[in-house]
Amino acid sequence: DSGVTQTPKHLITATGQRVTLRCSPRSGDLSVYWYQQSLDQGLQFLIHYYNGEERAKGNILERFSAQQFPDLHSELNLSSLELGDSALYFCASSAGGLAGYNEQFFGPGTRLTVL
Amino acid sequence: AQSVTQPDIHITVSEGASLELRCNYSYGATPYLFWYVQSPGQGLQLLLKYFSGDTLVQGIKGFEAEFKRSQSSFNLRKPSVHWSDAAEYFCAVGHMDSNYQLIWGAGTKLIIKP
């Protein structure tokens, strides 16, 4: 158990809908990262928050947004969903703000299925 | 552009045999190097990391990796694999040129033959 929790574990929705994925980092970790993993794209970094502030953006679509709250939990919002958004979404956390320097601890993921 | 290459998409190894998974990166100076493992249905877990010092790094689950500056490589090895090692393995690199964001390889899926 990494100490990172993600809810829900599974999510099934329809095209055009909007969903919110939630992540609670390990106790004491200030950084939260979001990743998308699909069969055709592999593991894609989406966005990184550190202590409530956006630190870096990766391959995140404009239809997707995220935020990190004062209690350090984070939410990833996916809107106008398309079939291609079906994927496993991981959240990870680390103690520091430099992603390339700190070990990242991954949650179990949320499997999103868009029908 | 900076990149991380794992040239093998799949590797099949017999149980008890040795293993080497390859990782190459394209950065000028020494980056921070990581290997993560993803077991089926699970999130990723750090196996080992290299920042500086001894170029042979020991990790969890009996894995080790060797940093070779001249070859820009950080290959993962295990002398004798177990069926429980069947998983996907990801190499990741952090470097000042990428603002220290992790750049991930595409992953290598390890299949263990009984």
PDB file of C-alpha atoms in Angstrom:
ATOM      1  CA  ASP A   1       0.000   0.000   0.000  1.00  0.00           C
ATOM      2  CA  SER A   2       1.573   3.252  -1.194  1.00  0.00           C
ATOM      3  CA  GLY A   3      -0.553   5.491   1.031  1.00  0.00           C
ATOM      4  CA  VAL A   4      -2.061   7.247  -2.001  1.00  0.00           C
ATOM      5  CA  THR A   5      -5.806   6.761  -2.359  1.00  0.00           C
ATOM      6  CA  GLN A   6      -7.915   7.270  -5.444  1.00  0.00           C
ATOM      7  CA  THR A   7     -11.653   7.229  -5.859  1.00  0.00           C
ATOM      8  CA  PRO A   8     -13.592   5.860  -7.535  1.00  0.00           C
ATOM      9  CA  LYS A   9     -11.868   2.651  -8.539  1.00  0.00           C
ATOM     10  CA  HIS A  10     -14.033   2.218 -11.630  1.00  0.00           C
ATOM     11  CA  LEU A  11     -16.132   4.696 -13.543  1.00  0.00           C
ATOM     12  CA  ILE A  12     -18.389   4.002 -16.499  1.00  0.00           C
ATOM     13  CA  THR A  13     -19.982   6.909 -18.296  1.00  0.00           C
ATOM     14  CA  ALA A  14     -21.203   8.042 -21.685  1.00  0.00           C
ATOM     15  CA  THR A  15     -19.663  10.240 -24.339  1.00  0.00           C
ATOM     16  CA  GLY A  16     -20.159  13.942 -23.737  1.00  0.00           C
ATOM     17  CA  GLN A  17     -20.354  13.560 -19.978  1.00  0.00           C
ATOM     18  CA  ARG A  18     -18.136  15.059 -17.282  1.00  0.00           C
ATOM     19  CA  VAL A  19     -16.478  13.159 -14.437  1.00  0.00           C
ATOM     20  CA  THR A  20     -14.294  13.989 -11.463  1.00  0.00           C
ATOM     21  CA  LEU A  21     -11.517  11.759 -10.211  1.00  0.00           C
ATOM     22  CA  ARG A  22     -10.215  12.256  -6.705  1.00  0.00           C
ATOM     23  CA  CYS A  23      -6.792  11.662  -5.195  1.00  0.00           C
ATOM     24  CA  SER A  24      -5.502  11.890  -1.638  1.00  0.00           C
ATOM     25  CA  PRO A  25      -1.698  11.978  -1.421  1.00  0.00           C
ATOM     26  CA  ARG A  26       0.431  10.286   1.194  1.00  0.00           C
ATOM     27  CA  SER A  27       0.469  12.074   4.494  1.00  0.00           C
ATOM     28  CA  GLY A  28       2.996  14.905   4.323  1.00  0.00           C
ATOM     29  CA  ASP A  29       3.454  14.841   0.547  1.00  0.00           C
ATOM     30  CA  LEU A  30       3.008  18.226  -1.104  1.00  0.00           C
ATOM     31  CA  SER A  31       3.164  17.167  -4.754  1.00  0.00           C
ATOM     32  CA  VAL A  32       0.427  15.447  -6.714  1.00  0.00           C
ATOM     33  CA  TYR A  33       0.825  14.152 -10.248  1.00  0.00           C
ATOM     34  CA  TRP A  34      -1.787  12.864 -12.655  1.00  0.00           C
ATOM     35  CA  TYR A  35      -1.090  10.284 -15.353  1.00  0.00           C
ATOM     36  CA  GLN A  36      -3.148   8.641 -18.055  1.00  0.00           C
ATOM     37  CA  GLN A  37      -2.340   5.092 -19.114  1.00  0.00           C
ATOM     38  CA  SER A  38      -3.889   3.527 -22.195  1.00  0.00           C
ATOM     39  CA  LEU A  39      -2.944   0.646 -24.435  1.00  0.00           C
ATOM     40  CA  ASP A  40      -2.163   2.806 -27.446  1.00  0.00           C
ATOM     41  CA  GLN A  41      -0.531   5.802 -25.710  1.00  0.00           C
ATOM     42  CA  GLY A  42       1.220   4.147 -22.804  1.00  0.00           C
ATOM     43  CA  LEU A  43       1.876   6.165 -19.647  1.00  0.00           C
ATOM     44  CA  GLN A  44       1.326   9.879 -20.234  1.00  0.00           C
ATOM     45  CA  PHE A  45       2.082  12.590 -17.712  1.00  0.00           C
ATOM     46  CA  LEU A  46      -0.834  15.029 -17.465  1.00  0.00           C
ATOM     47  CA  ILE A  47      -0.159  17.596 -14.752  1.00  0.00           C
ATOM     48  CA  HIS A  48       1.763  18.259 -11.538  1.00  0.00           C
ATOM     49  CA  TYR A  49       0.646  20.327  -8.556  1.00  0.00           C
ATOM     50  CA  TYR A  50       2.837  21.348  -5.671  1.00  0.00           C
ATOM     51  CA  ASN A  51       1.297  22.750  -2.503  1.00  0.00           C
ATOM     52  CA  GLY A  52      -1.758  24.011  -4.334  1.00  0.00           C
ATOM     53  CA  GLU A  53       0.046  25.535  -7.297  1.00  0.00           C
ATOM     54  CA  GLU A  54       0.339  24.113 -10.791  1.00  0.00           C
ATOM     55  CA  ARG A  55       3.988  23.140 -11.300  1.00  0.00           C
ATOM     56  CA  ALA A  56       4.061  21.527 -14.728  1.00  0.00           C
ATOM     57  CA  LYS A  57       1.779  20.479 -17.536  1.00  0.00           C
ATOM     58  CA  GLY A  58       2.246  17.520 -19.775  1.00  0.00           C
ATOM     59  CA  ASN A  59      -0.028  16.106 -22.446  1.00  0.00           C
ATOM     60  CA  ILE A  60      -3.224  17.323 -20.866  1.00  0.00           C
ATOM     61  CA  LEU A  61      -6.157  18.098 -23.139  1.00  0.00           C
ATOM     62  CA  GLU A  62      -8.013  21.386 -22.810  1.00  0.00           C
ATOM     63  CA  ARG A  63     -11.126  19.385 -21.884  1.00  0.00           C
ATOM     64  CA  PHE A  64      -9.272  18.190 -18.788  1.00  0.00           C
ATOM     65  CA  SER A  65      -8.487  20.286 -15.740  1.00  0.00           C
ATOM     66  CA  ALA A  66      -7.167  19.667 -12.272  1.00  0.00           C
ATOM     67  CA  GLN A  67      -6.720  21.402  -8.972  1.00  0.00           C
ATOM     68  CA  GLN A  68      -5.134  20.790  -5.628  1.00  0.00           C
ATOM     69  CA  PHE A  69      -7.006  21.913  -2.558  1.00  0.00           C
ATOM     70  CA  PRO A  70      -5.669  23.403   0.705  1.00  0.00           C
ATOM     71  CA  ASP A  71      -5.848  19.975   2.355  1.00  0.00           C
ATOM     72  CA  LEU A  72      -3.621  18.780  -0.526  1.00  0.00           C
ATOM     73  CA  HIS A  73      -6.089  16.380  -2.080  1.00  0.00           C
ATOM     74  CA  SER A  74      -6.483  16.775  -5.800  1.00  0.00           C
ATOM     75  CA  GLU A  75      -9.229  16.369  -8.353  1.00  0.00           C
ATOM     76  CA  LEU A  76      -8.960  15.721 -12.071  1.00  0.00           C
ATOM     77  CA  ASN A  77     -11.958  16.878 -14.058  1.00  0.00           C
ATOM     78  CA  LEU A  78     -12.608  15.342 -17.463  1.00  0.00           C
ATOM     79  CA  SER A  79     -15.328  16.915 -19.590  1.00  0.00           C
ATOM     80  CA  SER A  80     -16.951  16.341 -22.993  1.00  0.00           C
ATOM     81  CA  LEU A  81     -15.730  12.794 -22.743  1.00  0.00           C
ATOM     82  CA  GLU A  82     -14.843  10.857 -25.862  1.00  0.00           C
ATOM     83  CA  LEU A  83     -14.379   7.144 -26.421  1.00  0.00           C
ATOM     84  CA  GLY A  84     -10.632   7.706 -26.601  1.00  0.00           C
ATOM     85  CA  ASP A  85     -10.558   9.011 -23.046  1.00  0.00           C
ATOM     86  CA  SER A  86     -11.143   5.485 -21.766  1.00  0.00           C
ATOM     87  CA  ALA A  87      -8.015   4.706 -19.803  1.00  0.00           C
ATOM     88  CA  LEU A  88      -6.506   4.096 -16.404  1.00  0.00           C
ATOM     89  CA  TYR A  89      -5.851   7.363 -14.575  1.00  0.00           C
ATOM     90  CA  PHE A  90      -3.170   7.319 -11.914  1.00  0.00           C
ATOM     91  CA  CYS A  91      -2.414   9.798  -9.236  1.00  0.00           C
ATOM     92  CA  ALA A  92       1.018   9.888  -7.622  1.00  0.00           C
ATOM     93  CA  SER A  93       2.482  11.958  -4.828  1.00  0.00           C
ATOM     94  CA  SER A  94       5.913  12.958  -3.642  1.00  0.00           C
ATOM     95  CA  ALA A  95       7.328  14.928  -0.760  1.00  0.00           C
ATOM     96  CA  GLY A  96       9.142  17.575  -2.770  1.00  0.00           C
ATOM     97  CA  GLY A  97       8.354  19.722  -5.756  1.00  0.00           C
ATOM     98  CA  LEU A  98      10.966  18.472  -8.192  1.00  0.00           C
ATOM     99  CA  ALA A  99       9.405  15.549 -10.016  1.00  0.00           C
ATOM    100  CA  GLY A 100      12.671  14.362 -11.423  1.00  0.00           C
ATOM    101  CA  TYR A 101      14.346  14.223  -8.030  1.00  0.00           C
ATOM    102  CA  ASN A 102      11.725  12.724  -5.748  1.00  0.00           C
ATOM    103  CA  GLU A 103      10.343   9.211  -5.576  1.00  0.00           C
ATOM    104  CA  GLN A 104       6.735   9.202  -6.692  1.00  0.00           C
ATOM    105  CA  PHE A 105       4.241   6.989  -4.885  1.00  0.00           C
ATOM    106  CA  PHE A 106       1.395   5.816  -7.087  1.00  0.00           C
ATOM    107  CA  GLY A 107      -2.210   5.175  -6.210  1.00  0.00           C
ATOM    108  CA  PRO A 108      -4.112   2.132  -7.493  1.00  0.00           C
ATOM    109  CA  GLY A 109      -5.723   4.101 -10.303  1.00  0.00           C
ATOM    110  CA  THR A 110      -9.213   4.866 -11.555  1.00  0.00           C
ATOM    111  CA  ARG A 111     -10.341   2.909 -14.574  1.00  0.00           C
ATOM    112  CA  LEU A 112     -12.531   5.108 -16.755  1.00  0.00           C
ATOM    113  CA  THR A 113     -14.702   3.552 -19.426  1.00  0.00           C
ATOM    114  CA  VAL A 114     -16.504   5.849 -21.837  1.00  0.00           C
ATOM    115  CA  LEU A 115     -19.328   4.172 -23.783  1.00  0.00           C
TER     116      LEU A 115
ATOM    117  CA  ALA B   1      14.262  16.585 -27.935  1.00  0.00           C
ATOM    118  CA  GLN B   2      15.110  14.713 -24.785  1.00  0.00           C
ATOM    119  CA  SER B   3      13.872  11.154 -24.770  1.00  0.00           C
ATOM    120  CA  VAL B   4      13.945   7.872 -22.936  1.00  0.00           C
ATOM    121  CA  THR B   5      14.017   4.674 -24.963  1.00  0.00           C
ATOM    122  CA  GLN B   6      13.131   1.202 -23.852  1.00  0.00           C
ATOM    123  CA  PRO B   7      13.782  -0.723 -27.043  1.00  0.00           C
ATOM    124  CA  ASP B   8      12.031  -3.925 -26.013  1.00  0.00           C
ATOM    125  CA  ILE B   9       8.244  -3.816 -25.824  1.00  0.00           C
ATOM    126  CA  HIS B  10       8.065  -7.418 -24.607  1.00  0.00           C
ATOM    127  CA  ILE B  11      10.655  -9.767 -23.191  1.00  0.00           C
ATOM    128  CA  THR B  12      10.080 -13.439 -22.419  1.00  0.00           C
ATOM    129  CA  VAL B  13      12.363 -15.156 -19.935  1.00  0.00           C
ATOM    130  CA  SER B  14      12.291 -18.591 -18.355  1.00  0.00           C
ATOM    131  CA  GLU B  15      11.841 -18.765 -14.608  1.00  0.00           C
ATOM    132  CA  GLY B  16      15.253 -18.914 -12.979  1.00  0.00           C
ATOM    133  CA  ALA B  17      17.019 -17.296 -15.916  1.00  0.00           C
ATOM    134  CA  SER B  18      18.777 -13.953 -15.766  1.00  0.00           C
ATOM    135  CA  LEU B  19      17.171 -10.761 -16.969  1.00  0.00           C
ATOM    136  CA  GLU B  20      18.350  -7.498 -18.458  1.00  0.00           C
ATOM    137  CA  LEU B  21      15.968  -4.716 -19.460  1.00  0.00           C
ATOM    138  CA  ARG B  22      17.428  -1.888 -21.475  1.00  0.00           C
ATOM    139  CA  CYS B  23      16.970   1.830 -21.034  1.00  0.00           C
ATOM    140  CA  ASN B  24      18.710   4.579 -22.983  1.00  0.00           C
ATOM    141  CA  TYR B  25      18.305   8.313 -22.635  1.00  0.00           C
ATOM    142  CA  SER B  26      19.318  11.311 -24.679  1.00  0.00           C
ATOM    143  CA  TYR B  27      20.563  13.971 -22.288  1.00  0.00           C
ATOM    144  CA  GLY B  28      23.940  15.632 -22.215  1.00  0.00           C
ATOM    145  CA  ALA B  29      24.742  15.574 -18.529  1.00  0.00           C
ATOM    146  CA  THR B  30      23.980  12.913 -15.955  1.00  0.00           C
ATOM    147  CA  PRO B  31      20.283  12.872 -15.234  1.00  0.00           C
ATOM    148  CA  TYR B  32      18.390  11.341 -12.334  1.00  0.00           C
ATOM    149  CA  LEU B  33      17.406   7.798 -13.280  1.00  0.00           C
ATOM    150  CA  PHE B  34      14.591   5.611 -12.044  1.00  0.00           C
ATOM    151  CA  TRP B  35      13.106   2.179 -12.637  1.00  0.00           C
ATOM    152  CA  TYR B  36       9.496   1.537 -11.694  1.00  0.00           C
ATOM    153  CA  VAL B  37       7.516  -1.699 -11.841  1.00  0.00           C
ATOM    154  CA  GLN B  38       3.799  -2.092 -12.483  1.00  0.00           C
ATOM    155  CA  SER B  39       2.333  -5.437 -11.502  1.00  0.00           C
ATOM    156  CA  PRO B  40      -0.913  -6.446 -13.220  1.00  0.00           C
ATOM    157  CA  GLY B  41      -3.824  -4.341 -12.014  1.00  0.00           C
ATOM    158  CA  GLN B  42      -1.670  -2.186  -9.767  1.00  0.00           C
ATOM    159  CA  GLY B  43      -0.028   1.198  -9.657  1.00  0.00           C
ATOM    160  CA  LEU B  44       3.671   1.760 -10.218  1.00  0.00           C
ATOM    161  CA  GLN B  45       6.254   1.115  -7.529  1.00  0.00           C
ATOM    162  CA  LEU B  46       9.827   2.392  -7.399  1.00  0.00           C
ATOM    163  CA  LEU B  47      12.426  -0.371  -7.823  1.00  0.00           C
ATOM    164  CA  LEU B  48      15.557   1.751  -7.625  1.00  0.00           C
ATOM    165  CA  LYS B  49      17.037   5.127  -8.470  1.00  0.00           C
ATOM    166  CA  TYR B  50      20.387   6.670  -9.349  1.00  0.00           C
ATOM    167  CA  PHE B  51      21.420  10.218  -8.611  1.00  0.00           C
ATOM    168  CA  SER B  52      25.198  10.063  -8.247  1.00  0.00           C
ATOM    169  CA  GLY B  53      28.034   7.977  -6.815  1.00  0.00           C
ATOM    170  CA  ASP B  54      28.399   4.242  -7.301  1.00  0.00           C
ATOM    171  CA  THR B  55      27.124   3.420 -10.771  1.00  0.00           C
ATOM    172  CA  LEU B  56      25.761   0.040  -9.687  1.00  0.00           C
ATOM    173  CA  VAL B  57      22.552   0.551  -7.749  1.00  0.00           C
ATOM    174  CA  GLN B  58      20.737  -2.048  -5.703  1.00  0.00           C
ATOM    175  CA  GLY B  59      16.973  -1.984  -5.471  1.00  0.00           C
ATOM    176  CA  ILE B  60      14.103  -3.918  -4.023  1.00  0.00           C
ATOM    177  CA  LYS B  61      13.059  -7.458  -5.004  1.00  0.00           C
ATOM    178  CA  GLY B  62      16.650  -8.418  -5.921  1.00  0.00           C
ATOM    179  CA  PHE B  63      16.955  -5.974  -8.833  1.00  0.00           C
ATOM    180  CA  GLU B  64      19.992  -3.887  -9.673  1.00  0.00           C
ATOM    181  CA  ALA B  65      20.801  -1.362 -12.371  1.00  0.00           C
ATOM    182  CA  GLU B  66      24.027  -0.017 -13.768  1.00  0.00           C
ATOM    183  CA  PHE B  67      24.518   3.519 -15.004  1.00  0.00           C
ATOM    184  CA  LYS B  68      26.889   3.718 -17.957  1.00  0.00           C
ATOM    185  CA  ARG B  69      27.603   7.316 -18.889  1.00  0.00           C
ATOM    186  CA  SER B  70      29.457   6.428 -22.089  1.00  0.00           C
ATOM    187  CA  GLN B  71      26.452   4.506 -23.383  1.00  0.00           C
ATOM    188  CA  SER B  72      23.749   6.785 -21.919  1.00  0.00           C
ATOM    189  CA  SER B  73      22.187   3.671 -20.472  1.00  0.00           C
ATOM    190  CA  PHE B  74      20.658   2.528 -17.222  1.00  0.00           C
ATOM    191  CA  ASN B  75      19.884  -1.153 -17.694  1.00  0.00           C
ATOM    192  CA  LEU B  76      17.964  -3.153 -15.119  1.00  0.00           C
ATOM    193  CA  ARG B  77      19.157  -6.624 -14.191  1.00  0.00           C
ATOM    194  CA  LYS B  78      18.184  -9.557 -12.055  1.00  0.00           C
ATOM    195  CA  PRO B  79      20.259 -12.744 -11.819  1.00  0.00           C
ATOM    196  CA  SER B  80      17.320 -15.133 -11.468  1.00  0.00           C
ATOM    197  CA  VAL B  81      13.722 -14.199 -12.210  1.00  0.00           C
ATOM    198  CA  HIS B  82      10.689 -15.533 -10.399  1.00  0.00           C
ATOM    199  CA  TRP B  83       7.195 -15.920 -11.796  1.00  0.00           C
ATOM    200  CA  SER B  84       6.125 -13.025  -9.551  1.00  0.00           C
ATOM    201  CA  ASP B  85       8.426 -10.711 -11.531  1.00  0.00           C
ATOM    202  CA  ALA B  86       5.985 -10.806 -14.458  1.00  0.00           C
ATOM    203  CA  ALA B  87       5.035  -7.151 -14.786  1.00  0.00           C
ATOM    204  CA  GLU B  88       5.662  -4.041 -16.835  1.00  0.00           C
ATOM    205  CA  TYR B  89       8.854  -2.127 -16.155  1.00  0.00           C
ATOM    206  CA  PHE B  90       9.284   1.574 -16.772  1.00  0.00           C
ATOM    207  CA  CYS B  91      12.459   3.580 -16.960  1.00  0.00           C
ATOM    208  CA  ALA B  92      12.157   7.286 -16.140  1.00  0.00           C
ATOM    209  CA  VAL B  93      14.604  10.161 -16.309  1.00  0.00           C
ATOM    210  CA  GLY B  94      14.662  13.550 -14.618  1.00  0.00           C
ATOM    211  CA  HIS B  95      16.896  16.307 -15.917  1.00  0.00           C
ATOM    212  CA  MET B  96      17.305  20.048 -15.651  1.00  0.00           C
ATOM    213  CA  ASP B  97      16.541  20.312 -19.378  1.00  0.00           C
ATOM    214  CA  SER B  98      13.034  19.026 -18.713  1.00  0.00           C
ATOM    215  CA  ASN B  99      12.691  21.266 -15.664  1.00  0.00           C
ATOM    216  CA  TYR B 100      13.245  18.127 -13.628  1.00  0.00           C
ATOM    217  CA  GLN B 101       9.948  16.636 -14.756  1.00  0.00           C
ATOM    218  CA  LEU B 102      10.135  12.900 -15.218  1.00  0.00           C
ATOM    219  CA  ILE B 103      10.333  11.676 -18.791  1.00  0.00           C
ATOM    220  CA  TRP B 104       9.023   8.129 -19.053  1.00  0.00           C
ATOM    221  CA  GLY B 105       9.994   5.284 -21.313  1.00  0.00           C
ATOM    222  CA  ALA B 106       7.278   3.320 -23.079  1.00  0.00           C
ATOM    223  CA  GLY B 107       7.715   0.342 -20.769  1.00  0.00           C
ATOM    224  CA  THR B 108       8.834  -3.252 -21.225  1.00  0.00           C
ATOM    225  CA  LYS B 109       6.429  -6.063 -20.468  1.00  0.00           C
ATOM    226  CA  LEU B 110       8.175  -9.021 -18.870  1.00  0.00           C
ATOM    227  CA  ILE B 111       6.672 -12.453 -19.472  1.00  0.00           C
ATOM    228  CA  ILE B 112       7.937 -15.398 -17.439  1.00  0.00           C
ATOM    229  CA  LYS B 113       7.926 -18.880 -18.943  1.00  0.00           C
ATOM    230  CA  PRO B 114       7.449 -21.697 -16.422  1.00  0.00           C
TER     231      PRO B 114
END
